[in-house]
Coordinates of C-alpha atoms and ligand atoms in Angstrom, one line a residue:
X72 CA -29.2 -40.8 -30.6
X73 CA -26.9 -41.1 -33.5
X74 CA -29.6 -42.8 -35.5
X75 CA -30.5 -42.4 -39.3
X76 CA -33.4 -44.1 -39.4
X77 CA -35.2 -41.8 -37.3
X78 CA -34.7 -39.0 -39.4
X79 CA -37.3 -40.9 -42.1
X80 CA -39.4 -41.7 -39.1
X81 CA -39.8 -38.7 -37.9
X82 CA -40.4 -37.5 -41.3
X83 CA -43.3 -40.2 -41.5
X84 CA -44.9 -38.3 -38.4
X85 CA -44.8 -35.1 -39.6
X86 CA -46.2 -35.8 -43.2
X87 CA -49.1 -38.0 -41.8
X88 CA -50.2 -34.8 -39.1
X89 CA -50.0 -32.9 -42.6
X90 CA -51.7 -34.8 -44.4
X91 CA -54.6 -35.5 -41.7
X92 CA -55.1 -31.6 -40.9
X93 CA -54.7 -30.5 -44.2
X94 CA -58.1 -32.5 -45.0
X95 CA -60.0 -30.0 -42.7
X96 CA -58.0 -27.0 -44.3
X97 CA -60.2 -24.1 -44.7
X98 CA -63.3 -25.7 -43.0
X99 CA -63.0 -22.8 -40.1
X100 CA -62.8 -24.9 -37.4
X101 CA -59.3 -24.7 -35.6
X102 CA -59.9 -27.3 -33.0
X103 CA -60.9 -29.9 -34.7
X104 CA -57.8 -29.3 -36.9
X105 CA -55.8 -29.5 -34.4
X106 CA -56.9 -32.6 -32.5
X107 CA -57.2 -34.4 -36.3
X108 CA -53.4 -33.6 -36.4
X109 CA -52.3 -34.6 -32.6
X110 CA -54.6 -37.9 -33.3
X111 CA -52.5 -38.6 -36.4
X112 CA -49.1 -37.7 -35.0
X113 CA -50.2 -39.7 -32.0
X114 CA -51.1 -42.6 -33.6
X115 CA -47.9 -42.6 -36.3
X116 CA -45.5 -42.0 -33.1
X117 CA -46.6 -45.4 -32.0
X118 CA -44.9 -47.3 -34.7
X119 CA -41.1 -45.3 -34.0
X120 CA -39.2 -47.1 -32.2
X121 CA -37.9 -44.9 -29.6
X122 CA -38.9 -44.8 -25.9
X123 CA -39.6 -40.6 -25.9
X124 CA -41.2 -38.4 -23.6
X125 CA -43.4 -35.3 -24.6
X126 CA -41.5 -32.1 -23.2
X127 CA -43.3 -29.7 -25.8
X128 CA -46.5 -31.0 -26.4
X129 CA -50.4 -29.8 -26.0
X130 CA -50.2 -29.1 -22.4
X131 CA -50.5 -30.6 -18.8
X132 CA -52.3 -34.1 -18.6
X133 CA -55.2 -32.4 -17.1
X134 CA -55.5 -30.4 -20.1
X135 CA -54.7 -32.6 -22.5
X136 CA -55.7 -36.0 -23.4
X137 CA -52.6 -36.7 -25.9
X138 CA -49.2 -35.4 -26.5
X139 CA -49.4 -34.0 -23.1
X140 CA -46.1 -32.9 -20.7
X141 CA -44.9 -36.2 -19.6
X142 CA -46.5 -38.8 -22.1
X143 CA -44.5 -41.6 -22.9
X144 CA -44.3 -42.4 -26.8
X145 CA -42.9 -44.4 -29.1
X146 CA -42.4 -48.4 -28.9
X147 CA -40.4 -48.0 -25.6
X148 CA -38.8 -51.7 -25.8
X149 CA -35.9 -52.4 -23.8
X150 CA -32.9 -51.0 -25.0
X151 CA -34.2 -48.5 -27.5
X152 CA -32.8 -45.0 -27.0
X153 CA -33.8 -42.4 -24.5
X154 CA -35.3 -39.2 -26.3
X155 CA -37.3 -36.3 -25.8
X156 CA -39.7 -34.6 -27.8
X157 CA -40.9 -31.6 -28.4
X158 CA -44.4 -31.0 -31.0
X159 CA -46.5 -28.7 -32.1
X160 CA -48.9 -31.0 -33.9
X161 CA -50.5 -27.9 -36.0
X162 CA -48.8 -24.3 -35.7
X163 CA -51.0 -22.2 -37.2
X164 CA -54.7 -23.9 -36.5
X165 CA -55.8 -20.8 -37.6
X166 CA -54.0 -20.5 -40.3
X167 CA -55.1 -24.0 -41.4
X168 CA -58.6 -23.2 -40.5
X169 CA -59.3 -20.4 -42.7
X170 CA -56.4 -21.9 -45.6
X171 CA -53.8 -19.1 -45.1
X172 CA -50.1 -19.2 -45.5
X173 CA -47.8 -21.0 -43.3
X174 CA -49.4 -23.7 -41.2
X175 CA -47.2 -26.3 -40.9
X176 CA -46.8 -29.5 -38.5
X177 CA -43.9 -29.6 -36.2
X178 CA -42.0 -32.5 -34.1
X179 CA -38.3 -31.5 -33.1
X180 CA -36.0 -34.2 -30.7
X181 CA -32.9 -34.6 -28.6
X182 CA -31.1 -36.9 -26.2
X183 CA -33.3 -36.3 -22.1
X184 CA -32.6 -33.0 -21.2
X185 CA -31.8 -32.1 -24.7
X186 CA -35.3 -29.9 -24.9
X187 CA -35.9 -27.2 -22.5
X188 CA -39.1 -28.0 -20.6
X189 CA -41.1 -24.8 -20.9
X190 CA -44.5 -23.7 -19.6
X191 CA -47.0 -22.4 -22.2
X192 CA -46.8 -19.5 -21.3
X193 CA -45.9 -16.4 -23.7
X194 CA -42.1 -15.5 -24.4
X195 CA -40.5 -12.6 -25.9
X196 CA -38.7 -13.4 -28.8
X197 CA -35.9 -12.0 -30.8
X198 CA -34.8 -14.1 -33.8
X199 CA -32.5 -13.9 -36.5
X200 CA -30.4 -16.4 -38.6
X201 CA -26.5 -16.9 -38.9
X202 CA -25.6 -13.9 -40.3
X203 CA -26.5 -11.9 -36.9
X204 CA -25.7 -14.5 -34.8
X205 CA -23.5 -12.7 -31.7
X206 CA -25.0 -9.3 -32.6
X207 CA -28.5 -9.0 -30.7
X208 CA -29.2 -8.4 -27.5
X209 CA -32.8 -9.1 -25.8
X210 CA -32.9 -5.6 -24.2
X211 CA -31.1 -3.3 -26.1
X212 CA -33.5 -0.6 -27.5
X213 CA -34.9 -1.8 -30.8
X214 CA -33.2 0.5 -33.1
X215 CA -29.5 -0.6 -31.4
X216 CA -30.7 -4.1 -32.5
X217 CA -31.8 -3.6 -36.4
X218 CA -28.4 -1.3 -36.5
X219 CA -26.5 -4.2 -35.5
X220 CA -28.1 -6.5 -37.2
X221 CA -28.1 -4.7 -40.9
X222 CA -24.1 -4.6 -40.0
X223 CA -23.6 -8.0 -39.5
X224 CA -25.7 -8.4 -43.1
X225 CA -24.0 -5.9 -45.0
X226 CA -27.8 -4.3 -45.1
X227 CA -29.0 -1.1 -44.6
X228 CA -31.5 -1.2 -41.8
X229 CA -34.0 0.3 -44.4
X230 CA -33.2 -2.8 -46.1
X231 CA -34.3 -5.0 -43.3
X232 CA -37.5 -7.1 -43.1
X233 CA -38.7 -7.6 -39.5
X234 CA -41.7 -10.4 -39.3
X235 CA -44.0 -9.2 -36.0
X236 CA -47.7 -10.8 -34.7
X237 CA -50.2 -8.9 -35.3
X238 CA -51.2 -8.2 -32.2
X239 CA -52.3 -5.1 -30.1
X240 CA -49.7 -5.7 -27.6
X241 CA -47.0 -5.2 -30.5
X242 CA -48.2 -1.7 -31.7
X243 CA -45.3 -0.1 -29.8
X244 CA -42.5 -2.4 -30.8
X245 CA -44.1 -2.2 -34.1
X246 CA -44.1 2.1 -34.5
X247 CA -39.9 1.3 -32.8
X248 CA -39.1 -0.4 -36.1
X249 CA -40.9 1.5 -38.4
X250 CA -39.1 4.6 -37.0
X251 CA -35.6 3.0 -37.4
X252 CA -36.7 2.8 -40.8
X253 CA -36.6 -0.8 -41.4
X254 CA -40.0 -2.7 -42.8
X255 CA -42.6 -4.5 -40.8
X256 CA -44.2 -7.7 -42.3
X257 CA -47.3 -8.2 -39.9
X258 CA -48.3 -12.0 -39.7
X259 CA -51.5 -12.9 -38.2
X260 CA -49.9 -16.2 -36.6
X261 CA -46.8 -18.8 -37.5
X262 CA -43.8 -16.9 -35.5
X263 CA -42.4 -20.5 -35.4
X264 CA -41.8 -20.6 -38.9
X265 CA -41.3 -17.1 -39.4
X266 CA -38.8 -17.4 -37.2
X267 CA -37.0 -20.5 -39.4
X268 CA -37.3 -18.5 -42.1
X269 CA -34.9 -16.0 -41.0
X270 CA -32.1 -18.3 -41.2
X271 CA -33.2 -19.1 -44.6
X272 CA -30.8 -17.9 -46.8
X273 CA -32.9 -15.4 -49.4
X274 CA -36.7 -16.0 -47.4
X275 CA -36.5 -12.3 -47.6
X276 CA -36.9 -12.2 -43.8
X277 CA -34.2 -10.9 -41.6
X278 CA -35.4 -10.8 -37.9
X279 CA -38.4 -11.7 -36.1
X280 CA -39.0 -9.6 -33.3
X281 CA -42.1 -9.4 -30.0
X282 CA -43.7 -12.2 -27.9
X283 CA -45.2 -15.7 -28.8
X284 CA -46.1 -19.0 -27.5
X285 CA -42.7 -20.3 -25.3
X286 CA -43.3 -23.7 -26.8
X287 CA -42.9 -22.2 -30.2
X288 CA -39.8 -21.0 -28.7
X289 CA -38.4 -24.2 -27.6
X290 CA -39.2 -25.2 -31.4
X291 CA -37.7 -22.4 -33.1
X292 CA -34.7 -22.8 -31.0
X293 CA -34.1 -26.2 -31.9
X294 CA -34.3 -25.5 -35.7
X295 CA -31.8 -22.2 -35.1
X296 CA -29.4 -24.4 -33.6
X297 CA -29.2 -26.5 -36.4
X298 CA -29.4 -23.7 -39.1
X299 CA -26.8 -21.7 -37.3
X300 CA -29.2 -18.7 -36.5
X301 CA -30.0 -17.2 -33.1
X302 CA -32.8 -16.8 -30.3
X303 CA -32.8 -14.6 -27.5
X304 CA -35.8 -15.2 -25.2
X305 CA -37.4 -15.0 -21.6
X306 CA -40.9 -16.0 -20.2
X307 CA -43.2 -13.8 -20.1
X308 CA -44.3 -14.2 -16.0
X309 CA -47.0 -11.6 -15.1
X310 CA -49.5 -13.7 -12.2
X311 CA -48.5 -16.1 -8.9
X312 CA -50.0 -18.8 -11.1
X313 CA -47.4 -18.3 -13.9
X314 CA -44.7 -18.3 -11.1
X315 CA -45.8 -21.4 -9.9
X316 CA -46.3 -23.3 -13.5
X317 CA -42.2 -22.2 -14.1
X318 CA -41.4 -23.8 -10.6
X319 CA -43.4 -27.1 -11.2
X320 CA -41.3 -27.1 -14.6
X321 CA -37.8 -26.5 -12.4
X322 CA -37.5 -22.7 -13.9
X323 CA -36.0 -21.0 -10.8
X324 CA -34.9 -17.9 -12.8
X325 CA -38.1 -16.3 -13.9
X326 CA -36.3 -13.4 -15.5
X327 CA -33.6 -15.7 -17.2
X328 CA -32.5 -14.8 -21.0
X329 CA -32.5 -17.7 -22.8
X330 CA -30.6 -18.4 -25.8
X331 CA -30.8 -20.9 -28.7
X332 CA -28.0 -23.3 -26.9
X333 CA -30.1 -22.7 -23.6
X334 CA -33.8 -23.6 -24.9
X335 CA -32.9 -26.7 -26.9
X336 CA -29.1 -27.4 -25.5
X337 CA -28.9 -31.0 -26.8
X338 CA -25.9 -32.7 -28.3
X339 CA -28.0 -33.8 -31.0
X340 CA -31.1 -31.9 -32.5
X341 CA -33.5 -33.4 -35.2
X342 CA -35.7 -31.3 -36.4
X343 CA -39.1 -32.0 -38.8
X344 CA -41.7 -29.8 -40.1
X345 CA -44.3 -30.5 -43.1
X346 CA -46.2 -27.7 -44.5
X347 CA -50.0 -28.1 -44.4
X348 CA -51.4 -25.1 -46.2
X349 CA -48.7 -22.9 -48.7
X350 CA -46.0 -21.4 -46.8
X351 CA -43.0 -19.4 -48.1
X352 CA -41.2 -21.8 -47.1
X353 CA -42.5 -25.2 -47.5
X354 CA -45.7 -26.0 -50.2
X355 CA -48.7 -27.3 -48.5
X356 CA -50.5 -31.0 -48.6
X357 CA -51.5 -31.3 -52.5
X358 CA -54.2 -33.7 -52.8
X359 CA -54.3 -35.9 -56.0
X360 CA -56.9 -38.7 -57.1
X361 CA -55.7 -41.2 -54.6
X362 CA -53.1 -39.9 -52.7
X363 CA -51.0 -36.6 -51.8
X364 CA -48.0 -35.0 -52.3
X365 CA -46.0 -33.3 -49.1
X366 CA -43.3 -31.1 -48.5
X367 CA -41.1 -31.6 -45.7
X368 CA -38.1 -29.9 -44.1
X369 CA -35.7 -31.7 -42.3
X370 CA -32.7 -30.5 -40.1
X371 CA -30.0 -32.1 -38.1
X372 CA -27.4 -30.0 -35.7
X373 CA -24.4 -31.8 -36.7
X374 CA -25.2 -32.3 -40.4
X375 CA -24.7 -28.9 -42.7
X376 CA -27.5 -29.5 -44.8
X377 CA -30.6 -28.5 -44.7
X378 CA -32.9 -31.6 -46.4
X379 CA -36.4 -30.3 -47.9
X380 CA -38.4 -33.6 -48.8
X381 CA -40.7 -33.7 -51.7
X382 CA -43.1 -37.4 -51.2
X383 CA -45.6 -38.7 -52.7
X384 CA -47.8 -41.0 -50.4
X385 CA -50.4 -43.5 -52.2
X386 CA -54.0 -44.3 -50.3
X387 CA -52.9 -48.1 -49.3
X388 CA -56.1 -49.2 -51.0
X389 CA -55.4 -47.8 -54.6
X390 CA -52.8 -50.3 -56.8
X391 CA -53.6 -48.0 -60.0
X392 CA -52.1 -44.9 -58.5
X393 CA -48.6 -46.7 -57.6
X394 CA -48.4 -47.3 -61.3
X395 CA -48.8 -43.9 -61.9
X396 CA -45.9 -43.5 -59.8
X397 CA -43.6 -45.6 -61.4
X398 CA -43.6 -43.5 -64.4
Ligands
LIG501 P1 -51.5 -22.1 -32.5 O1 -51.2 -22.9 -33.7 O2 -51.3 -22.9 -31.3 O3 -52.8 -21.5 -32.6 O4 -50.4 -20.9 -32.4 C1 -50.3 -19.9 -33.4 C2 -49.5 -18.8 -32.9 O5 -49.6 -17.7 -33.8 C3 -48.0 -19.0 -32.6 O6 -47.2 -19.1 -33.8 C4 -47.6 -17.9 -31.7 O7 -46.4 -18.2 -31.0 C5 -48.8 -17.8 -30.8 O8 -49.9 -18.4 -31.6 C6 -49.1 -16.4 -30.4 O9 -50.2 -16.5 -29.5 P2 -51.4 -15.4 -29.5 O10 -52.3 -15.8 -30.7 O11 -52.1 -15.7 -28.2 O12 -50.8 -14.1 -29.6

């Protein structure tokens, strides 16, 4: 790609999803957060000048009347680079829905074939950031895992902090780590973010641990591979009809553990997320008289930085806000 500008642009995208969804923050209405945030990343992704194709995106065409599998996006004029893309206009539409922590808008990026194409189907997850890179292992028992990781950390595992859904099917894994002794924060969604978090140096998170959305996967790969943390994941294939969406999508080995280098194995990785409502790690969309304020994070695989971007954006219409800029 090797392309600067379209770290801004892809920026741009993520901060106008934000922006869009956060205006039906709290309203209790999920899908129509949602489809306000595809419709604004939709319509923003016009402008970039890329020729992309949706890897990660809302679904099968069938399903989905934008950001689906396959859609073309971007300018696409002749010579413009090759890229695919992988969203999540709105993780968390709950979380946006009913104004809780952590939803945040989501478009990561690679060179074709730089994005694993995955099936939305769920994955078990086990995430952690650089610190235990090398020292997890999908299925060792749980408590082998936390041992290891507190090691690598110079923790004790009662020291740990393992992020889980809340979800009936965790209740097991969820007694597992509690009997190692190390804590269990219970989120009600976000595992994408939880799972940036852990590579956050002092996000007070150290693992993130139990199944999620495989698309969140892909996502949280791509961010771990430029943050320098670790996935370990595989499908979760339980009917004939999940069988057969991993075969349309060329995934032979249905039991296959994937790791971060496997899920998002591009040369180059861009990676943007805005925070819609308050997060622990980015501030949500602050409204102001005639404009809003966002925050964005921004990551690159080959750059060691990690960019958070504070903007202000100004309603087009209003010439006395940009002077209250200037000053
Ligand atoms: P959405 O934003 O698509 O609603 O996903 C939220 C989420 O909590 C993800 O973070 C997580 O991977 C997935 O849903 C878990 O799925 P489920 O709610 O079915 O357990």
């Amino acid at each position: 790609m090797h392309r600067d500008d379209l770290f801004l642009e892809f920026v741009r995208v993520v901060e106008r999803a934000a922006i869009a969804a956060a205006r039906t923050m709290g309203q209790g209405d999920r899908k129509y957060a949602d489809q306000v945030a595809v419709d604004a990343m939709r319509k923003e992704m016009e402008s970039v000048d890329i020729d992309g194709t949706i890897v990660i995106g809302e679904g099968e065409r069938d399903e989905a009347p934008m950001l689906y599998i396959g859609e073309r996006l971007g300018r696409n004029e002749a010579g413009t680079a090759a890229i695919d893309i992988a969203v999540d206009p709105l993780e968390g539409t709950n979380l946006c829905a009913i104004n809780e922590p952590n939803a945040i808008t989501v478009l990561a990026a690679s060179e074709r074939g730089g994005l694993l194409h995955a099936p939305d189907l769920y994955m078990e997850k086990l995430m952690v950031g650089p610190g235990a890179r090398g020292a997890i292992e999908l299925d060792a028992p749980v408590a082998d895992n936390l041992a290891a990781i507190a090691r690598s950390l110079g923790l004790r595992v009662a020291e740990l902090v393992v992020v889980v859904l809340d979800r009936p099917r965790h209740e097991r894994l969820i007694g597992e780590i509690r009997e190692a002794g190390a804590h269990v924060r219970r989120i009600s969604d976000g595992d994408l973010c939880a799972g940036i978090s852990c590579a956050v140096a002092g996000s007070g998170v150290h693992a993130v641990m139990g199944s999620g959305g495989a698309p969140e996967g892909v996502l949280a790969a791509a961010a771990l591979r430029c943050l320098g943390g670790e996935i370990q994941a595989r499908l979760v294939v339980s009917s004939q009809e999940h069988e057969r969406r991993c075969r349309a999508m060329g995934i032979e080995d249905l039991r296959r553990i994937y790791r971060a280098s496997d899920l998002a194995p591009g040369r180059e990785i861009l990676f943007a997320a805005t925070g819609v409502t308050d997060g622990h790690l980015l501030r949500g969309v602050r409204r102001f008289g005639s404009g809003a304020r966002t925050c964005s994070l921004l990551l690159q695989n080959r750059a060691q930085r990690a960019r958070f971007i504070d903007s202000l954006h100004v309603d087009e219409t209003d010439d006395d806000a940009v002077v209250q800029l200037r000053f």
